Amino acid sequence: MTSRSFLRVVGWALLLLGFIDAVYILIGTDWLNSISELRTGGRLAEHALAPILGMLLLLLPAGDKFTPKEVRTLSRTSKLSLVLAVFSLALVPFILVSAIRIQRAYDRQVTAWVDQQKERTEAAIKQLNDKRTKEDVQAFVQPLPLDEKIFFEPDVEVLKTNISERFHELNDGNIEQAEARLSARLRSVWTDSIKWSLAALINTAVFALLWHRSRRYGRLASSAKGKK
């Protein structure tokens, strides 16, 4: 086996490896989960090295010393590079749309949680206002992290007002923490999305260059057929 033939065998092996890898990634995707879809787009964008190397090995310049069979095979690989370029370009909107869907889902979850927290706080304040004695108030708020000094207030109504304000402060703090966690998650989602989108664009450019370079082999294939 010549070194040229060996490189072509390795090229086809890398293309086959890339195809198997892509199938494995697609099979393992939960298509009803936006996070899983986003990760799939990212993995496909990141795992393009094997097919790129395979195409490079198949399309290495070798003068005009191709047999007609080899030229026809390389003509088909040029079409494959165009298909891969289109596929890589399609990953960009797929990744960005998945990120937008994740953001909307997170926003809905946090909004629902905030509304639920507000309802619980209002319900707790309503129950607090129903208490008549200081002892009842203390027993009701005992599980909460309240400063003991707040109970030095002798007037029950003022005490309930102070505790209600504390309820609102605790609720606002919980909401701020939830929004901070959401912001961190979205920052991570968009960072990955931009990174994977750029990778997909680079892959598109590389496959497009390979397709442009390999059109020469298509012309050679036509010449080879014309000589028969």
GROMACS .gro file of C-alpha atoms in nm:
model
  228
    1MET     CA    1   0.000   0.000   0.000
    2THR     CA    2   0.140   0.336  -0.101
    3SER     CA    3   0.152   0.627   0.142
    4ARG     CA    4  -0.113   0.800  -0.069
    5SER     CA    5  -0.348   0.503  -0.042
    6PHE     CA    6  -0.281   0.478   0.330
    7LEU     CA    7  -0.375   0.842   0.383
    8ARG     CA    8  -0.700   0.788   0.196
    9VAL     CA    9  -0.784   0.486   0.408
   10VAL     CA   10  -0.721   0.693   0.719
   11GLY     CA   11  -0.936   0.971   0.571
   12TRP     CA   12  -1.229   0.739   0.512
   13ALA     CA   13  -1.184   0.593   0.861
   14LEU     CA   14  -1.200   0.941   1.014
   15LEU     CA   15  -1.515   1.021   0.817
   16LEU     CA   16  -1.674   0.698   0.936
   17LEU     CA   17  -1.570   0.775   1.292
   18GLY     CA   18  -1.726   1.122   1.265
   19PHE     CA   19  -2.049   0.975   1.129
   20ILE     CA   20  -2.072   0.718   1.410
   21ASP     CA   21  -1.998   0.988   1.666
   22ALA     CA   22  -2.273   1.213   1.525
   23VAL     CA   23  -2.525   0.927   1.525
   24TYR     CA   24  -2.435   0.843   1.886
   25ILE     CA   25  -2.484   1.208   1.989
   26LEU     CA   26  -2.820   1.235   1.811
   27ILE     CA   27  -2.951   0.908   1.954
   28GLY     CA   28  -2.867   1.019   2.306
   29THR     CA   29  -3.061   1.344   2.274
   30ASP     CA   30  -3.385   1.414   2.458
   31TRP     CA   31  -3.567   1.609   2.188
   32LEU     CA   32  -3.827   1.735   2.436
   33ASN     CA   33  -3.561   1.898   2.654
   34SER     CA   34  -3.412   2.229   2.540
   35ILE     CA   35  -3.100   2.182   2.753
   36SER     CA   36  -3.035   1.842   2.595
   37GLU     CA   37  -3.089   1.989   2.249
   38LEU     CA   38  -2.846   2.273   2.322
   39ARG     CA   39  -2.580   2.029   2.442
   40THR     CA   40  -2.635   1.818   2.131
   41GLY     CA   41  -2.574   2.118   1.907
   42GLY     CA   42  -2.262   2.204   2.103
   43ARG     CA   43  -2.123   1.851   2.090
   44LEU     CA   44  -2.183   1.829   1.717
   45ALA     CA   45  -2.004   2.161   1.669
   46GLU     CA   46  -1.711   2.050   1.885
   47HIS     CA   47  -1.678   1.703   1.729
   48ALA     CA   48  -1.619   1.820   1.372
   49LEU     CA   49  -1.243   1.769   1.386
   50ALA     CA   50  -1.254   1.405   1.273
   51PRO     CA   51  -1.454   1.468   0.951
   52ILE     CA   52  -1.245   1.779   0.876
   53LEU     CA   53  -0.922   1.580   0.903
   54GLY     CA   54  -1.077   1.301   0.700
   55MET     CA   55  -1.174   1.539   0.420
   56LEU     CA   56  -0.828   1.696   0.427
   57LEU     CA   57  -0.660   1.357   0.387
   58LEU     CA   58  -0.893   1.264   0.102
   59LEU     CA   59  -0.841   1.593  -0.079
   60LEU     CA   60  -0.466   1.629  -0.040
   61PRO     CA   61  -0.316   1.778  -0.358
   62ALA     CA   62  -0.154   1.505  -0.565
   63GLY     CA   63  -0.120   1.656  -0.910
   64ASP     CA   64  -0.330   1.491  -1.182
   65LYS     CA   65  -0.228   1.134  -1.106
   66PHE     CA   66  -0.575   1.011  -1.018
   67THR     CA   67  -0.732   0.706  -1.166
   68PRO     CA   68  -1.086   0.759  -1.302
   69LYS     CA   69  -1.225   0.562  -1.008
   70GLU     CA   70  -1.037   0.776  -0.759
   71VAL     CA   71  -1.151   1.095  -0.928
   72ARG     CA   72  -1.516   0.989  -0.917
   73THR     CA   73  -1.480   0.904  -0.548
   74LEU     CA   74  -1.323   1.241  -0.472
   75SER     CA   75  -1.599   1.413  -0.665
   76ARG     CA   76  -1.848   1.252  -0.429
   77THR     CA   77  -1.648   1.365  -0.126
   78SER     CA   78  -1.665   1.721  -0.255
   79LYS     CA   79  -2.043   1.698  -0.241
   80LEU     CA   80  -2.012   1.555   0.109
   81SER     CA   81  -1.807   1.857   0.217
   82LEU     CA   82  -2.083   2.085   0.089
   83VAL     CA   83  -2.344   1.888   0.284
   84LEU     CA   84  -2.133   1.914   0.599
   85ALA     CA   85  -2.091   2.288   0.545
   86VAL     CA   86  -2.468   2.334   0.523
   87PHE     CA   87  -2.519   2.112   0.827
   88SER     CA   88  -2.265   2.310   1.031
   89LEU     CA   89  -2.429   2.637   0.930
   90ALA     CA   90  -2.770   2.500   1.036
   91LEU     CA   91  -2.630   2.429   1.382
   92VAL     CA   92  -2.597   2.803   1.451
   93PRO     CA   93  -2.972   2.888   1.457
   94PHE     CA   94  -3.041   2.552   1.622
   95ILE     CA   95  -2.807   2.637   1.911
   96LEU     CA   96  -2.934   2.995   1.946
   97VAL     CA   97  -3.301   2.893   1.936
   98SER     CA   98  -3.235   2.628   2.202
   99ALA     CA   99  -3.071   2.891   2.422
  100ILE     CA  100  -3.369   3.125   2.380
  101ARG     CA  101  -3.608   2.844   2.473
  102ILE     CA  102  -3.401   2.768   2.784
  103GLN     CA  103  -3.408   3.133   2.888
  104ARG     CA  104  -3.784   3.152   2.846
  105ALA     CA  105  -3.831   2.830   3.045
  106TYR     CA  106  -3.611   2.962   3.327
  107ASP     CA  107  -3.800   3.293   3.326
  108ARG     CA  108  -4.132   3.111   3.356
  109GLN     CA  109  -4.003   2.895   3.639
  110VAL     CA  110  -3.867   3.189   3.837
  111THR     CA  111  -4.181   3.396   3.776
  112ALA     CA  112  -4.400   3.111   3.900
  113TRP     CA  113  -4.175   3.060   4.203
  114VAL     CA  114  -4.177   3.433   4.289
  115ASP     CA  115  -4.557   3.445   4.267
  116GLN     CA  116  -4.577   3.137   4.489
  117GLN     CA  117  -4.342   3.294   4.745
  118LYS     CA  118  -4.547   3.613   4.752
  119GLU     CA  119  -4.867   3.416   4.804
  120ARG     CA  120  -4.708   3.222   5.090
  121THR     CA  121  -4.582   3.542   5.249
  122GLU     CA  122  -4.923   3.707   5.229
  123ALA     CA  123  -5.086   3.391   5.369
  124ALA     CA  124  -4.837   3.385   5.657
  125ILE     CA  125  -4.900   3.753   5.734
  126LYS     CA  126  -5.275   3.688   5.731
  127GLN     CA  127  -5.231   3.405   5.979
  128LEU     CA  128  -5.005   3.626   6.190
  129ASN     CA  129  -5.265   3.901   6.204
  130ASP     CA  130  -5.516   3.650   6.336
  131LYS     CA  131  -5.307   3.594   6.649
  132ARG     CA  132  -5.437   3.775   6.955
  133THR     CA  133  -5.163   3.737   7.214
  134LYS     CA  134  -4.789   3.784   7.219
  135GLU     CA  135  -4.742   3.419   7.314
  136ASP     CA  136  -4.940   3.308   7.008
  137VAL     CA  137  -4.729   3.532   6.787
  138GLN     CA  138  -4.405   3.392   6.931
  139ALA     CA  139  -4.523   3.033   6.885
  140PHE     CA  140  -4.624   3.105   6.523
  141VAL     CA  141  -4.291   3.259   6.418
  142GLN     CA  142  -4.067   3.036   6.629
  143PRO     CA  143  -3.927   2.835   6.328
  144LEU     CA  144  -3.821   3.156   6.151
  145PRO     CA  145  -3.475   3.317   6.185
  146LEU     CA  146  -3.592   3.631   6.366
  147ASP     CA  147  -3.392   3.850   6.601
  148GLU     CA  148  -3.507   3.794   6.959
  149LYS     CA  149  -3.498   4.170   7.021
  150ILE     CA  150  -3.805   4.204   6.803
  151PHE     CA  151  -4.012   4.042   7.079
  152PHE     CA  152  -3.920   4.317   7.328
  153GLU     CA  153  -4.203   4.518   7.176
  154PRO     CA  154  -4.490   4.512   7.432
  155ASP     CA  155  -4.765   4.616   7.191
  156VAL     CA  156  -4.895   4.307   7.005
  157GLU     CA  157  -5.014   4.503   6.700
  158VAL     CA  158  -4.681   4.681   6.661
  159LEU     CA  159  -4.506   4.347   6.708
  160LYS     CA  160  -4.714   4.191   6.430
  161THR     CA  161  -4.636   4.488   6.203
  162ASN     CA  162  -4.263   4.452   6.266
  163ILE     CA  163  -4.274   4.079   6.200
  164SER     CA  164  -4.473   4.136   5.881
  165GLU     CA  165  -4.204   4.373   5.758
  166ARG     CA  166  -3.945   4.109   5.845
  167PHE     CA  167  -4.146   3.854   5.644
  168HIS     CA  168  -4.129   4.083   5.342
  169GLU     CA  169  -3.754   4.134   5.390
  170LEU     CA  170  -3.693   3.758   5.403
  171ASN     CA  171  -3.909   3.705   5.096
  172ASP     CA  172  -3.730   3.981   4.903
  173GLY     CA  173  -3.396   3.826   4.998
  174ASN     CA  174  -3.504   3.484   4.873
  175ILE     CA  175  -3.625   3.638   4.548
  176GLU     CA  176  -3.294   3.821   4.497
  177GLN     CA  177  -3.102   3.498   4.552
  178ALA     CA  178  -3.323   3.314   4.303
  179GLU     CA  179  -3.277   3.587   4.045
  180ALA     CA  180  -2.900   3.581   4.102
  181ARG     CA  181  -2.892   3.204   4.047
  182LEU     CA  182  -3.102   3.246   3.733
  183SER     CA  183  -2.867   3.514   3.604
  184ALA     CA  184  -2.565   3.286   3.661
  185ARG     CA  185  -2.735   2.997   3.481
  186LEU     CA  186  -2.833   3.214   3.185
  187ARG     CA  187  -2.483   3.358   3.167
  188SER     CA  188  -2.346   3.004   3.144
  189VAL     CA  189  -2.606   2.907   2.882
  190TRP     CA  190  -2.530   3.205   2.660
  191THR     CA  191  -2.154   3.170   2.702
  192ASP     CA  192  -2.174   2.809   2.582
  193SER     CA  193  -2.417   2.903   2.305
  194ILE     CA  194  -2.189   3.175   2.167
  195LYS     CA  195  -1.884   2.948   2.193
  196TRP     CA  196  -2.060   2.662   2.011
  197SER     CA  197  -2.208   2.895   1.749
  198LEU     CA  198  -1.863   3.033   1.670
  199ALA     CA  199  -1.729   2.677   1.646
  200ALA     CA  200  -2.009   2.587   1.404
  201LEU     CA  201  -1.932   2.894   1.192
  202ILE     CA  202  -1.564   2.802   1.179
  203ASN     CA  203  -1.657   2.447   1.079
  204THR     CA  204  -1.882   2.588   0.807
  205ALA     CA  205  -1.599   2.799   0.669
  206VAL     CA  206  -1.357   2.505   0.670
  207PHE     CA  207  -1.602   2.269   0.496
  208ALA     CA  208  -1.687   2.540   0.243
  209LEU     CA  209  -1.317   2.587   0.165
  210LEU     CA  210  -1.278   2.212   0.126
  211TRP     CA  211  -1.576   2.203  -0.108
  212HIS     CA  212  -1.437   2.492  -0.312
  213ARG     CA  213  -1.097   2.323  -0.335
  214SER     CA  214  -1.245   1.985  -0.424
  215ARG     CA  215  -1.449   2.113  -0.720
  216ARG     CA  216  -1.131   2.069  -0.919
  217TYR     CA  217  -1.169   1.695  -0.873
  218GLY     CA  218  -1.520   1.714  -1.010
  219ARG     CA  219  -1.383   1.866  -1.328
  220LEU     CA  220  -1.121   1.591  -1.343
  221ALA     CA  221  -1.398   1.336  -1.307
  222SER     CA  222  -1.581   1.482  -1.604
  223SER     CA  223  -1.259   1.479  -1.806
  224ALA     CA  224  -1.198   1.117  -1.710
  225LYS     CA  225  -1.546   1.018  -1.825
  226GLY     CA  226  -1.503   1.209  -2.152
  227LYS     CA  227  -1.187   1.020  -2.238
  228LYS     CA  228  -1.366   0.683  -2.216
   0.00000   0.00000   0.00000
